Amino acid sequence: MQDSMPSQLREPICINVDKVFDWIVKEASFEFSHTGAIPFPRVPKDTDLTHAVVTCHVVPRAIHPVKILNRENRQFTIDGATVCLQNLTIQKNFTLTLVVTLPGGTKYTSEHIHVSRCEQVTLCAPKGTDVEILFTDLDCFVCSMGHPRATNNNEITFTDLNVTISVCQSIQSTFPVTVEFLATFCEPRAELPFACPGVVRPAQCPAVFPPHFG
């Protein structure tokens, strides 16, 4: 399909954008295990947790959710050619919250629990590029909890707490560049036509009103 825009209306335009050096989408899951007490504000001492249900909620940590701990050059052979890629050690930091629900519906929420996970990925991410991670999906579920017990310090002790955290992540290596291309400047669109509506009268019922006079 040929561009119908006359070439004389085009002009070189420079813009600043982020060039994507490499991009992968990766799914991963890991487990958080804990044995001992976890603070639960306002949970009464000796609360019966025999039939309690424990659920969880996880979000990226507000401060420094992702850290690049190491960037190491490695040689790979791809389609017969030697390529230098970077092996990245990435630390991802999350905030986990537990919710204990009693059979009667009463809920107790834990304080924030900081959870970290390290993994390695291989990208074209030479020194100077930025590595950006977007969590496209982040979820968790409680696999086991052992025998929870409320203590007298606003805490709940778990004998075998095991939480599985699932992550879908988009990982990109980028670098800011200035690019030039031929384009035209956008023009404002025409204002949509608008007119005041005419007088609208409700439909009448001549079959019943006015009454027929004989």
PDB file of N, CA and C in Angstrom, residues 8-102:
ATOM      1  N   GLN A   8       6.260  16.510  -0.406  1.00  0.00           N
ATOM      2  CA  GLN A   8       6.639  17.873  -0.075  1.00  0.00           C
ATOM      3  C   GLN A   8       6.075  18.328   1.271  1.00  0.00           C
ATOM      4  N   LEU A   9       5.097  17.576   1.831  1.00  0.00           N
ATOM      5  CA  LEU A   9       4.549  17.942   3.126  1.00  0.00           C
ATOM      6  C   LEU A   9       5.317  17.304   4.276  1.00  0.00           C
ATOM      7  N   ARG A  10       6.263  16.454   3.951  1.00  0.00           N
ATOM      8  CA  ARG A  10       7.064  15.792   4.977  1.00  0.00           C
ATOM      9  C   ARG A  10       8.307  16.609   5.282  1.00  0.00           C
ATOM     10  N   GLU A  11       8.841  16.421   6.463  1.00  0.00           N
ATOM     11  CA  GLU A  11      10.101  17.054   6.832  1.00  0.00           C
ATOM     12  C   GLU A  11      10.809  16.188   7.863  1.00  0.00           C
ATOM     13  N   PRO A  12      12.132  16.269   7.928  1.00  0.00           N
ATOM     14  CA  PRO A  12      12.860  15.468   8.920  1.00  0.00           C
ATOM     15  C   PRO A  12      12.495  15.907  10.334  1.00  0.00           C
ATOM     16  N   ILE A  13      12.205  14.922  11.180  1.00  0.00           N
ATOM     17  CA  ILE A  13      11.861  15.172  12.575  1.00  0.00           C
ATOM     18  C   ILE A  13      12.748  14.303  13.453  1.00  0.00           C
ATOM     19  N   CYS A  14      13.305  14.885  14.502  1.00  0.00           N
ATOM     20  CA  CYS A  14      14.121  14.145  15.460  1.00  0.00           C
ATOM     21  C   CYS A  14      13.344  14.016  16.770  1.00  0.00           C
ATOM     22  N   ILE A  15      13.313  12.806  17.309  1.00  0.00           N
ATOM     23  CA  ILE A  15      12.659  12.582  18.592  1.00  0.00           C
ATOM     24  C   ILE A  15      13.553  11.717  19.466  1.00  0.00           C
ATOM     25  N   ASN A  16      13.362  11.838  20.753  1.00  0.00           N
ATOM     26  CA  ASN A  16      14.092  11.015  21.714  1.00  0.00           C
ATOM     27  C   ASN A  16      13.217   9.820  22.103  1.00  0.00           C
ATOM     28  N   VAL A  17      13.773   8.613  21.943  1.00  0.00           N
ATOM     29  CA  VAL A  17      13.041   7.389  22.277  1.00  0.00           C
ATOM     30  C   VAL A  17      14.000   6.428  22.975  1.00  0.00           C
ATOM     31  N   ASP A  18      13.458   5.370  23.529  1.00  0.00           N
ATOM     32  CA  ASP A  18      14.266   4.300  24.108  1.00  0.00           C
ATOM     33  C   ASP A  18      14.377   3.169  23.099  1.00  0.00           C
ATOM     34  N   LYS A  19      15.597   2.892  22.661  1.00  0.00           N
ATOM     35  CA  LYS A  19      15.829   1.761  21.762  1.00  0.00           C
ATOM     36  C   LYS A  19      15.835   0.472  22.577  1.00  0.00           C
ATOM     37  N   VAL A  20      15.112  -0.531  22.106  1.00  0.00           N
ATOM     38  CA  VAL A  20      15.069  -1.824  22.775  1.00  0.00           C
ATOM     39  C   VAL A  20      16.172  -2.705  22.200  1.00  0.00           C
ATOM     40  N   PHE A  21      17.176  -3.024  23.022  1.00  0.00           N
ATOM     41  CA  PHE A  21      18.267  -3.892  22.605  1.00  0.00           C
ATOM     42  C   PHE A  21      17.844  -5.358  22.615  1.00  0.00           C
ATOM     43  N   ASP A  22      17.065  -5.750  23.611  1.00  0.00           N
ATOM     44  CA  ASP A  22      16.612  -7.129  23.718  1.00  0.00           C
ATOM     45  C   ASP A  22      15.353  -7.151  24.572  1.00  0.00           C
ATOM     46  N   TRP A  23      14.563  -8.214  24.400  1.00  0.00           N
ATOM     47  CA  TRP A  23      13.271  -8.278  25.097  1.00  0.00           C
ATOM     48  C   TRP A  23      12.851  -9.732  25.213  1.00  0.00           C
ATOM     49  N   ILE A  24      12.567 -10.166  26.421  1.00  0.00           N
ATOM     50  CA  ILE A  24      12.050 -11.508  26.645  1.00  0.00           C
ATOM     51  C   ILE A  24      10.867 -11.426  27.601  1.00  0.00           C
ATOM     52  N   VAL A  25      10.003 -12.417  27.519  1.00  0.00           N
ATOM     53  CA  VAL A  25       8.899 -12.582  28.462  1.00  0.00           C
ATOM     54  C   VAL A  25       9.122 -13.913  29.169  1.00  0.00           C
ATOM     55  N   LYS A  26       9.171 -13.869  30.482  1.00  0.00           N
ATOM     56  CA  LYS A  26       9.545 -15.059  31.244  1.00  0.00           C
ATOM     57  C   LYS A  26       8.550 -15.302  32.365  1.00  0.00           C
ATOM     58  N   GLU A  27       8.233 -16.574  32.543  1.00  0.00           N
ATOM     59  CA  GLU A  27       7.359 -16.983  33.641  1.00  0.00           C
ATOM     60  C   GLU A  27       8.203 -17.704  34.687  1.00  0.00           C
ATOM     61  N   ALA A  28       7.961 -17.397  35.930  1.00  0.00           N
ATOM     62  CA  ALA A  28       8.721 -18.027  37.004  1.00  0.00           C
ATOM     63  C   ALA A  28       7.847 -18.144  38.238  1.00  0.00           C
ATOM     64  N   SER A  29       8.185 -19.104  39.079  1.00  0.00           N
ATOM     65  CA  SER A  29       7.502 -19.257  40.358  1.00  0.00           C
ATOM     66  C   SER A  29       8.525 -19.680  41.398  1.00  0.00           C
ATOM     67  N   PHE A  30       8.300 -19.265  42.615  1.00  0.00           N
ATOM     68  CA  PHE A  30       9.195 -19.639  43.703  1.00  0.00           C
ATOM     69  C   PHE A  30       8.395 -19.716  44.988  1.00  0.00           C
ATOM     70  N   GLU A  31       9.007 -20.301  45.999  1.00  0.00           N
ATOM     71  CA  GLU A  31       8.317 -20.515  47.259  1.00  0.00           C
ATOM     72  C   GLU A  31       8.939 -19.681  48.375  1.00  0.00           C
ATOM     73  N   PHE A  32       8.068 -19.199  49.238  1.00  0.00           N
ATOM     74  CA  PHE A  32       8.485 -18.517  50.458  1.00  0.00           C
ATOM     75  C   PHE A  32       8.078 -19.395  51.630  1.00  0.00           C
ATOM     76  N   SER A  33       9.058 -19.813  52.396  1.00  0.00           N
ATOM     77  CA  SER A  33       8.795 -20.677  53.547  1.00  0.00           C
ATOM     78  C   SER A  33       9.159 -19.943  54.828  1.00  0.00           C
ATOM     79  N   HIS A  34       8.361 -20.195  55.859  1.00  0.00           N
ATOM     80  CA  HIS A  34       8.610 -19.512  57.137  1.00  0.00           C
ATOM     81  C   HIS A  34       8.122 -20.393  58.277  1.00  0.00           C
ATOM     82  N   THR A  35       8.925 -20.490  59.282  1.00  0.00           N
ATOM     83  CA  THR A  35       8.543 -21.186  60.509  1.00  0.00           C
ATOM     84  C   THR A  35       8.763 -20.240  61.675  1.00  0.00           C
ATOM     85  N   GLY A  36       7.716 -19.933  62.391  1.00  0.00           N
ATOM     86  CA  GLY A  36       7.847 -19.011  63.514  1.00  0.00           C
ATOM     87  C   GLY A  36       6.721 -18.004  63.523  1.00  0.00           C
ATOM     88  N   ALA A  37       6.943 -16.908  64.248  1.00  0.00           N
ATOM     89  CA  ALA A  37       5.891 -15.914  64.472  1.00  0.00           C
ATOM     90  C   ALA A  37       5.920 -14.826  63.401  1.00  0.00           C
ATOM     91  N   ILE A  38       4.722 -14.386  63.018  1.00  0.00           N
ATOM     92  CA  ILE A  38       4.545 -13.262  62.095  1.00  0.00           C
ATOM     93  C   ILE A  38       3.591 -12.278  62.755  1.00  0.00           C
ATOM     94  N   PRO A  39       3.947 -10.985  62.800  1.00  0.00           N
ATOM     95  CA  PRO A  39       3.073  -9.993  63.451  1.00  0.00           C
ATOM     96  C   PRO A  39       1.718  -9.865  62.761  1.00  0.00           C
ATOM     97  N   PHE A  40       0.661  -9.951  63.555  1.00  0.00           N
ATOM     98  CA  PHE A  40      -0.714  -9.719  63.106  1.00  0.00           C
ATOM     99  C   PHE A  40      -1.340  -8.725  64.077  1.00  0.00           C
ATOM    100  N   PRO A  41      -1.330  -7.450  63.773  1.00  0.00           N
ATOM    101  CA  PRO A  41      -1.913  -6.463  64.687  1.00  0.00           C
ATOM    102  C   PRO A  41      -3.378  -6.767  64.992  1.00  0.00           C
ATOM    103  N   ARG A  42      -3.757  -6.611  66.246  1.00  0.00           N
ATOM    104  CA  ARG A  42      -5.138  -6.717  66.725  1.00  0.00           C
ATOM    105  C   ARG A  42      -5.667  -8.143  66.791  1.00  0.00           C
ATOM    106  N   VAL A  43      -4.819  -9.151  66.609  1.00  0.00           N
ATOM    107  CA  VAL A  43      -5.329 -10.505  66.760  1.00  0.00           C
ATOM    108  C   VAL A  43      -5.340 -10.848  68.250  1.00  0.00           C
ATOM    109  N   PRO A  44      -6.479 -11.238  68.822  1.00  0.00           N
ATOM    110  CA  PRO A  44      -6.548 -11.524  70.255  1.00  0.00           C
ATOM    111  C   PRO A  44      -5.730 -12.769  70.626  1.00  0.00           C
ATOM    112  N   LYS A  45      -5.251 -12.766  71.837  1.00  0.00           N
ATOM    113  CA  LYS A  45      -4.484 -13.904  72.342  1.00  0.00           C
ATOM    114  C   LYS A  45      -5.365 -15.151  72.385  1.00  0.00           C
ATOM    115  N   ASP A  46      -4.762 -16.278  72.054  1.00  0.00           N
ATOM    116  CA  ASP A  46      -5.420 -17.588  72.119  1.00  0.00           C
ATOM    117  C   ASP A  46      -6.652 -17.684  71.220  1.00  0.00           C
ATOM    118  N   THR A  47      -6.673 -16.913  70.124  1.00  0.00           N
ATOM    119  CA  THR A  47      -7.764 -17.049  69.150  1.00  0.00           C
ATOM    120  C   THR A  47      -7.732 -18.444  68.542  1.00  0.00           C
ATOM    121  N   ASP A  48      -8.879 -19.076  68.452  1.00  0.00           N
ATOM    122  CA  ASP A  48      -8.963 -20.423  67.907  1.00  0.00           C
ATOM    123  C   ASP A  48      -8.783 -20.363  66.388  1.00  0.00           C
ATOM    124  N   LEU A  49      -7.675 -20.906  65.897  1.00  0.00           N
ATOM    125  CA  LEU A  49      -7.370 -20.884  64.470  1.00  0.00           C
ATOM    126  C   LEU A  49      -7.480 -22.275  63.841  1.00  0.00           C
ATOM    127  N   THR A  50      -8.223 -23.164  64.510  1.00  0.00           N
ATOM    128  CA  THR A  50      -8.280 -24.555  64.059  1.00  0.00           C
ATOM    129  C   THR A  50      -8.774 -24.672  62.627  1.00  0.00           C
ATOM    130  N   HIS A  51      -9.835 -23.972  62.290  1.00  0.00           N
ATOM    131  CA  HIS A  51     -10.408 -24.069  60.947  1.00  0.00           C
ATOM    132  C   HIS A  51     -10.227 -22.768  60.154  1.00  0.00           C
ATOM    133  N   ALA A  52      -9.224 -22.012  60.511  1.00  0.00           N
ATOM    134  CA  ALA A  52      -8.975 -20.754  59.811  1.00  0.00           C
ATOM    135  C   ALA A  52      -8.434 -21.016  58.403  1.00  0.00           C
ATOM    136  N   VAL A  53      -8.705 -20.082  57.509  1.00  0.00           N
ATOM    137  CA  VAL A  53      -8.197 -20.137  56.132  1.00  0.00           C
ATOM    138  C   VAL A  53      -7.192 -19.009  55.954  1.00  0.00           C
ATOM    139  N   VAL A  54      -6.028 -19.333  55.401  1.00  0.00           N
ATOM    140  CA  VAL A  54      -4.973 -18.344  55.201  1.00  0.00           C
ATOM    141  C   VAL A  54      -4.805 -18.082  53.711  1.00  0.00           C
ATOM    142  N   THR A  55      -4.939 -16.829  53.309  1.00  0.00           N
ATOM    143  CA  THR A  55      -4.709 -16.418  51.930  1.00  0.00           C
ATOM    144  C   THR A  55      -3.601 -15.376  51.912  1.00  0.00           C
ATOM    145  N   CYS A  56      -3.200 -14.941  50.704  1.00  0.00           N
ATOM    146  CA  CYS A  56      -2.071 -14.020  50.612  1.00  0.00           C
ATOM    147  C   CYS A  56      -2.307 -13.009  49.501  1.00  0.00           C
ATOM    148  N   HIS A  57      -1.512 -11.950  49.562  1.00  0.00           N
ATOM    149  CA  HIS A  57      -1.521 -10.899  48.544  1.00  0.00           C
ATOM    150  C   HIS A  57      -0.088 -10.428  48.375  1.00  0.00           C
ATOM    151  N   VAL A  58       0.363 -10.285  47.124  1.00  0.00           N
ATOM    152  CA  VAL A  58       1.746  -9.903  46.868  1.00  0.00           C
ATOM    153  C   VAL A  58       1.787  -8.787  45.828  1.00  0.00           C
ATOM    154  N   VAL A  59       2.669  -7.808  46.071  1.00  0.00           N
ATOM    155  CA  VAL A  59       2.886  -6.687  45.156  1.00  0.00           C
ATOM    156  C   VAL A  59       4.382  -6.402  45.095  1.00  0.00           C
ATOM    157  N   PRO A  60       4.856  -5.737  44.025  1.00  0.00           N
ATOM    158  CA  PRO A  60       6.263  -5.321  44.007  1.00  0.00           C
ATOM    159  C   PRO A  60       6.533  -4.341  45.144  1.00  0.00           C
ATOM    160  N   ARG A  61       7.720  -4.420  45.720  1.00  0.00           N
ATOM    161  CA  ARG A  61       8.062  -3.517  46.811  1.00  0.00           C
ATOM    162  C   ARG A  61       8.073  -2.077  46.304  1.00  0.00           C
ATOM    163  N   ALA A  62       7.596  -1.157  47.114  1.00  0.00           N
ATOM    164  CA  ALA A  62       7.477   0.236  46.689  1.00  0.00           C
ATOM    165  C   ALA A  62       8.837   0.862  46.405  1.00  0.00           C
ATOM    166  N   ILE A  63       9.864   0.515  47.172  1.00  0.00           N
ATOM    167  CA  ILE A  63      11.200   1.081  46.996  1.00  0.00           C
ATOM    168  C   ILE A  63      12.127  -0.011  46.475  1.00  0.00           C
ATOM    169  N   HIS A  64      12.811   0.283  45.373  1.00  0.00           N
ATOM    170  CA  HIS A  64      13.753  -0.655  44.749  1.00  0.00           C
ATOM    171  C   HIS A  64      13.123  -2.027  44.511  1.00  0.00           C
ATOM    172  N   PRO A  65      12.070  -2.087  43.683  1.00  0.00           N
ATOM    173  CA  PRO A  65      11.467  -3.394  43.414  1.00  0.00           C
ATOM    174  C   PRO A  65      12.384  -4.330  42.629  1.00  0.00           C
ATOM    175  N   VAL A  66      13.322  -3.748  41.863  1.00  0.00           N
ATOM    176  CA  VAL A  66      14.241  -4.557  41.052  1.00  0.00           C
ATOM    177  C   VAL A  66      15.649  -3.989  41.177  1.00  0.00           C
ATOM    178  N   LYS A  67      16.630  -4.876  41.364  1.00  0.00           N
ATOM    179  CA  LYS A  67      18.035  -4.482  41.409  1.00  0.00           C
ATOM    180  C   LYS A  67      18.842  -5.399  40.497  1.00  0.00           C
ATOM    181  N   ILE A  68      19.768  -4.803  39.727  1.00  0.00           N
ATOM    182  CA  ILE A  68      20.695  -5.578  38.921  1.00  0.00           C
ATOM    183  C   ILE A  68      21.958  -5.761  39.759  1.00  0.00           C
ATOM    184  N   LEU A  69      22.184  -6.983  40.220  1.00  0.00           N
ATOM    185  CA  LEU A  69      23.305  -7.240  41.119  1.00  0.00           C
ATOM    186  C   LEU A  69      24.602  -7.470  40.365  1.00  0.00           C
ATOM    187  N   ASN A  70      24.524  -8.033  39.158  1.00  0.00           N
ATOM    188  CA  ASN A  70      25.743  -8.340  38.418  1.00  0.00           C
ATOM    189  C   ASN A  70      25.417  -8.424  36.929  1.00  0.00           C
ATOM    190  N   ARG A  71      26.405  -8.014  36.108  1.00  0.00           N
ATOM    191  CA  ARG A  71      26.263  -8.061  34.649  1.00  0.00           C
ATOM    192  C   ARG A  71      27.572  -8.620  34.089  1.00  0.00           C
ATOM    193  N   GLU A  72      27.510  -9.846  33.576  1.00  0.00           N
ATOM    194  CA  GLU A  72      28.724 -10.541  33.153  1.00  0.00           C
ATOM    195  C   GLU A  72      28.648 -10.885  31.667  1.00  0.00           C
ATOM    196  N   ASN A  73      29.700 -10.513  30.910  1.00  0.00           N
ATOM    197  CA  ASN A  73      29.753 -10.832  29.488  1.00  0.00           C
ATOM    198  C   ASN A  73      30.036 -12.321  29.289  1.00  0.00           C
ATOM    199  N   ARG A  74      29.295 -12.912  28.358  1.00  0.00           N
ATOM    200  CA  ARG A  74      29.515 -14.309  28.022  1.00  0.00           C
ATOM    201  C   ARG A  74      29.403 -14.506  26.516  1.00  0.00           C
ATOM    202  N   GLN A  75      30.207 -15.420  26.000  1.00  0.00           N
ATOM    203  CA  GLN A  75      30.211 -15.714  24.569  1.00  0.00           C
ATOM    204  C   GLN A  75      29.261 -16.867  24.273  1.00  0.00           C
ATOM    205  N   PHE A  76      28.431 -16.674  23.242  1.00  0.00           N
ATOM    206  CA  PHE A  76      27.497 -17.705  22.815  1.00  0.00           C
ATOM    207  C   PHE A  76      27.638 -17.901  21.313  1.00  0.00           C
ATOM    208  N   THR A  77      27.392 -19.101  20.858  1.00  0.00           N
ATOM    209  CA  THR A  77      27.388 -19.402  19.434  1.00  0.00           C
ATOM    210  C   THR A  77      25.947 -19.562  18.980  1.00  0.00           C
ATOM    211  N   ILE A  78      25.505 -18.645  18.108  1.00  0.00           N
ATOM    212  CA  ILE A  78      24.135 -18.649  17.618  1.00  0.00           C
ATOM    213  C   ILE A  78      24.176 -18.669  16.104  1.00  0.00           C
ATOM    214  N   ASP A  79      23.602 -19.719  15.517  1.00  0.00           N
ATOM    215  CA  ASP A  79      23.599 -19.896  14.055  1.00  0.00           C
ATOM    216  C   ASP A  79      25.012 -19.830  13.484  1.00  0.00           C
ATOM    217  N   GLY A  80      25.968 -20.407  14.206  1.00  0.00           N
ATOM    218  CA  GLY A  80      27.331 -20.466  13.728  1.00  0.00           C
ATOM    219  C   GLY A  80      28.159 -19.223  13.993  1.00  0.00           C
ATOM    220  N   ALA A  81      27.552 -18.180  14.529  1.00  0.00           N
ATOM    221  CA  ALA A  81      28.274 -16.938  14.802  1.00  0.00           C
ATOM    222  C   ALA A  81      28.467 -16.766  16.298  1.00  0.00           C
ATOM    223  N   THR A  82      29.614 -16.199  16.675  1.00  0.00           N
ATOM    224  CA  THR A  82      29.906 -15.947  18.079  1.00  0.00           C
ATOM    225  C   THR A  82      29.328 -14.592  18.485  1.00  0.00           C
ATOM    226  N   VAL A  83      28.536 -14.601  19.523  1.00  0.00           N
ATOM    227  CA  VAL A  83      27.850 -13.385  19.977  1.00  0.00           C
ATOM    228  C   VAL A  83      28.166 -13.176  21.450  1.00  0.00           C
ATOM    229  N   CYS A  84      28.423 -11.928  21.809  1.00  0.00           N
ATOM    230  CA  CYS A  84      28.653 -11.570  23.210  1.00  0.00           C
ATOM    231  C   CYS A  84      27.348 -11.073  23.814  1.00  0.00           C
ATOM    232  N   LEU A  85      26.844 -11.826  24.775  1.00  0.00           N
ATOM    233  CA  LEU A  85      25.644 -11.428  25.493  1.00  0.00           C
ATOM    234  C   LEU A  85      25.983 -11.231  26.964  1.00  0.00           C
ATOM    235  N   GLN A  86      25.014 -10.752  27.717  1.00  0.00           N
ATOM    236  CA  GLN A  86      25.243 -10.460  29.126  1.00  0.00           C
ATOM    237  C   GLN A  86      24.379 -11.370  29.995  1.00  0.00           C
ATOM    238  N   ASN A  87      25.023 -11.982  30.962  1.00  0.00           N
ATOM    239  CA  ASN A  87      24.313 -12.783  31.953  1.00  0.00           C
ATOM    240  C   ASN A  87      24.022 -11.883  33.151  1.00  0.00           C
ATOM    241  N   LEU A  88      22.746 -11.616  33.398  1.00  0.00           N
ATOM    242  CA  LEU A  88      22.334 -10.670  34.432  1.00  0.00           C
ATOM    243  C   LEU A  88      21.850 -11.413  35.663  1.00  0.00           C
ATOM    244  N   THR A  89      22.327 -10.985  36.817  1.00  0.00           N
ATOM    245  CA  THR A  89      21.791 -11.466  38.086  1.00  0.00           C
ATOM    246  C   THR A  89      20.840 -10.397  38.610  1.00  0.00           C
ATOM    247  N   ILE A  90      19.560 -10.750  38.689  1.00  0.00           N
ATOM    248  CA  ILE A  90      18.513  -9.783  39.020  1.00  0.00           C
ATOM    249  C   ILE A  90      17.891 -10.155  40.354  1.00  0.00           C
ATOM    250  N   GLN A  91      17.769  -9.152  41.215  1.00  0.00           N
ATOM    251  CA  GLN A  91      17.068  -9.339  42.481  1.00  0.00           C
ATOM    252  C   GLN A  91      15.726  -8.634  42.399  1.00  0.00           C
ATOM    253  N   LYS A  92      14.655  -9.377  42.648  1.00  0.00           N
ATOM    254  CA  LYS A  92      13.302  -8.817  42.646  1.00  0.00           C
ATOM    255  C   LYS A  92      12.764  -8.831  44.065  1.00  0.00           C
ATOM    256  N   ASN A  93      12.222  -7.709  44.468  1.00  0.00           N
ATOM    257  CA  ASN A  93      11.776  -7.542  45.848  1.00  0.00           C
ATOM    258  C   ASN A  93      10.257  -7.342  45.886  1.00  0.00           C
ATOM    259  N   PHE A  94       9.610  -8.098  46.758  1.00  0.00           N
ATOM    260  CA  PHE A  94       8.155  -8.074  46.850  1.00  0.00           C
ATOM    261  C   PHE A  94       7.718  -7.788  48.287  1.00  0.00           C
ATOM    262  N   THR A  95       6.476  -7.368  48.402  1.00  0.00           N
ATOM    263  CA  THR A  95       5.825  -7.213  49.701  1.00  0.00           C
ATOM    264  C   THR A  95       4.670  -8.202  49.767  1.00  0.00           C
ATOM    265  N   LEU A  96       4.742  -9.102  50.733  1.00  0.00           N
ATOM    266  CA  LEU A  96       3.741 -10.160  50.901  1.00  0.00           C
ATOM    267  C   LEU A  96       2.894  -9.863  52.133  1.00  0.00           C
ATOM    268  N   THR A  97       1.599 -10.057  52.007  1.00  0.00           N
ATOM    269  CA  THR A  97       0.670  -9.873  53.118  1.00  0.00           C
ATOM    270  C   THR A  97      -0.181 -11.133  53.263  1.00  0.00           C
ATOM    271  N   LEU A  98      -0.330 -11.608  54.509  1.00  0.00           N
ATOM    272  CA  LEU A  98      -1.160 -12.775  54.791  1.00  0.00           C
ATOM    273  C   LEU A  98      -2.483 -12.330  55.407  1.00  0.00           C
ATOM    274  N   VAL A  99      -3.548 -13.031  55.073  1.00  0.00           N
ATOM    275  CA  VAL A  99      -4.871 -12.753  55.636  1.00  0.00           C
ATOM    276  C   VAL A  99      -5.410 -14.055  56.228  1.00  0.00           C
ATOM    277  N   VAL A 100      -5.708 -14.028  57.519  1.00  0.00           N
ATOM    278  CA  VAL A 100      -6.269 -15.180  58.215  1.00  0.00           C
ATOM    279  C   VAL A 100      -7.765 -14.929  58.400  1.00  0.00           C
ATOM    280  N   THR A 101      -8.592 -15.817  57.874  1.00  0.00           N
ATOM    281  CA  THR A 101     -10.047 -15.677  57.953  1.00  0.00           C
ATOM    282  C   THR A 101     -10.614 -16.782  58.836  1.00  0.00           C
ATOM    283  N   LEU A 102     -11.319 -16.402  59.883  1.00  0.00           N
ATOM    284  CA  LEU A 102     -11.936 -17.372  60.785  1.00  0.00           C
ATOM    285  C   LEU A 102     -13.242 -17.890  60.187  1.00  0.00           C
TER     286      LEU A 102
END
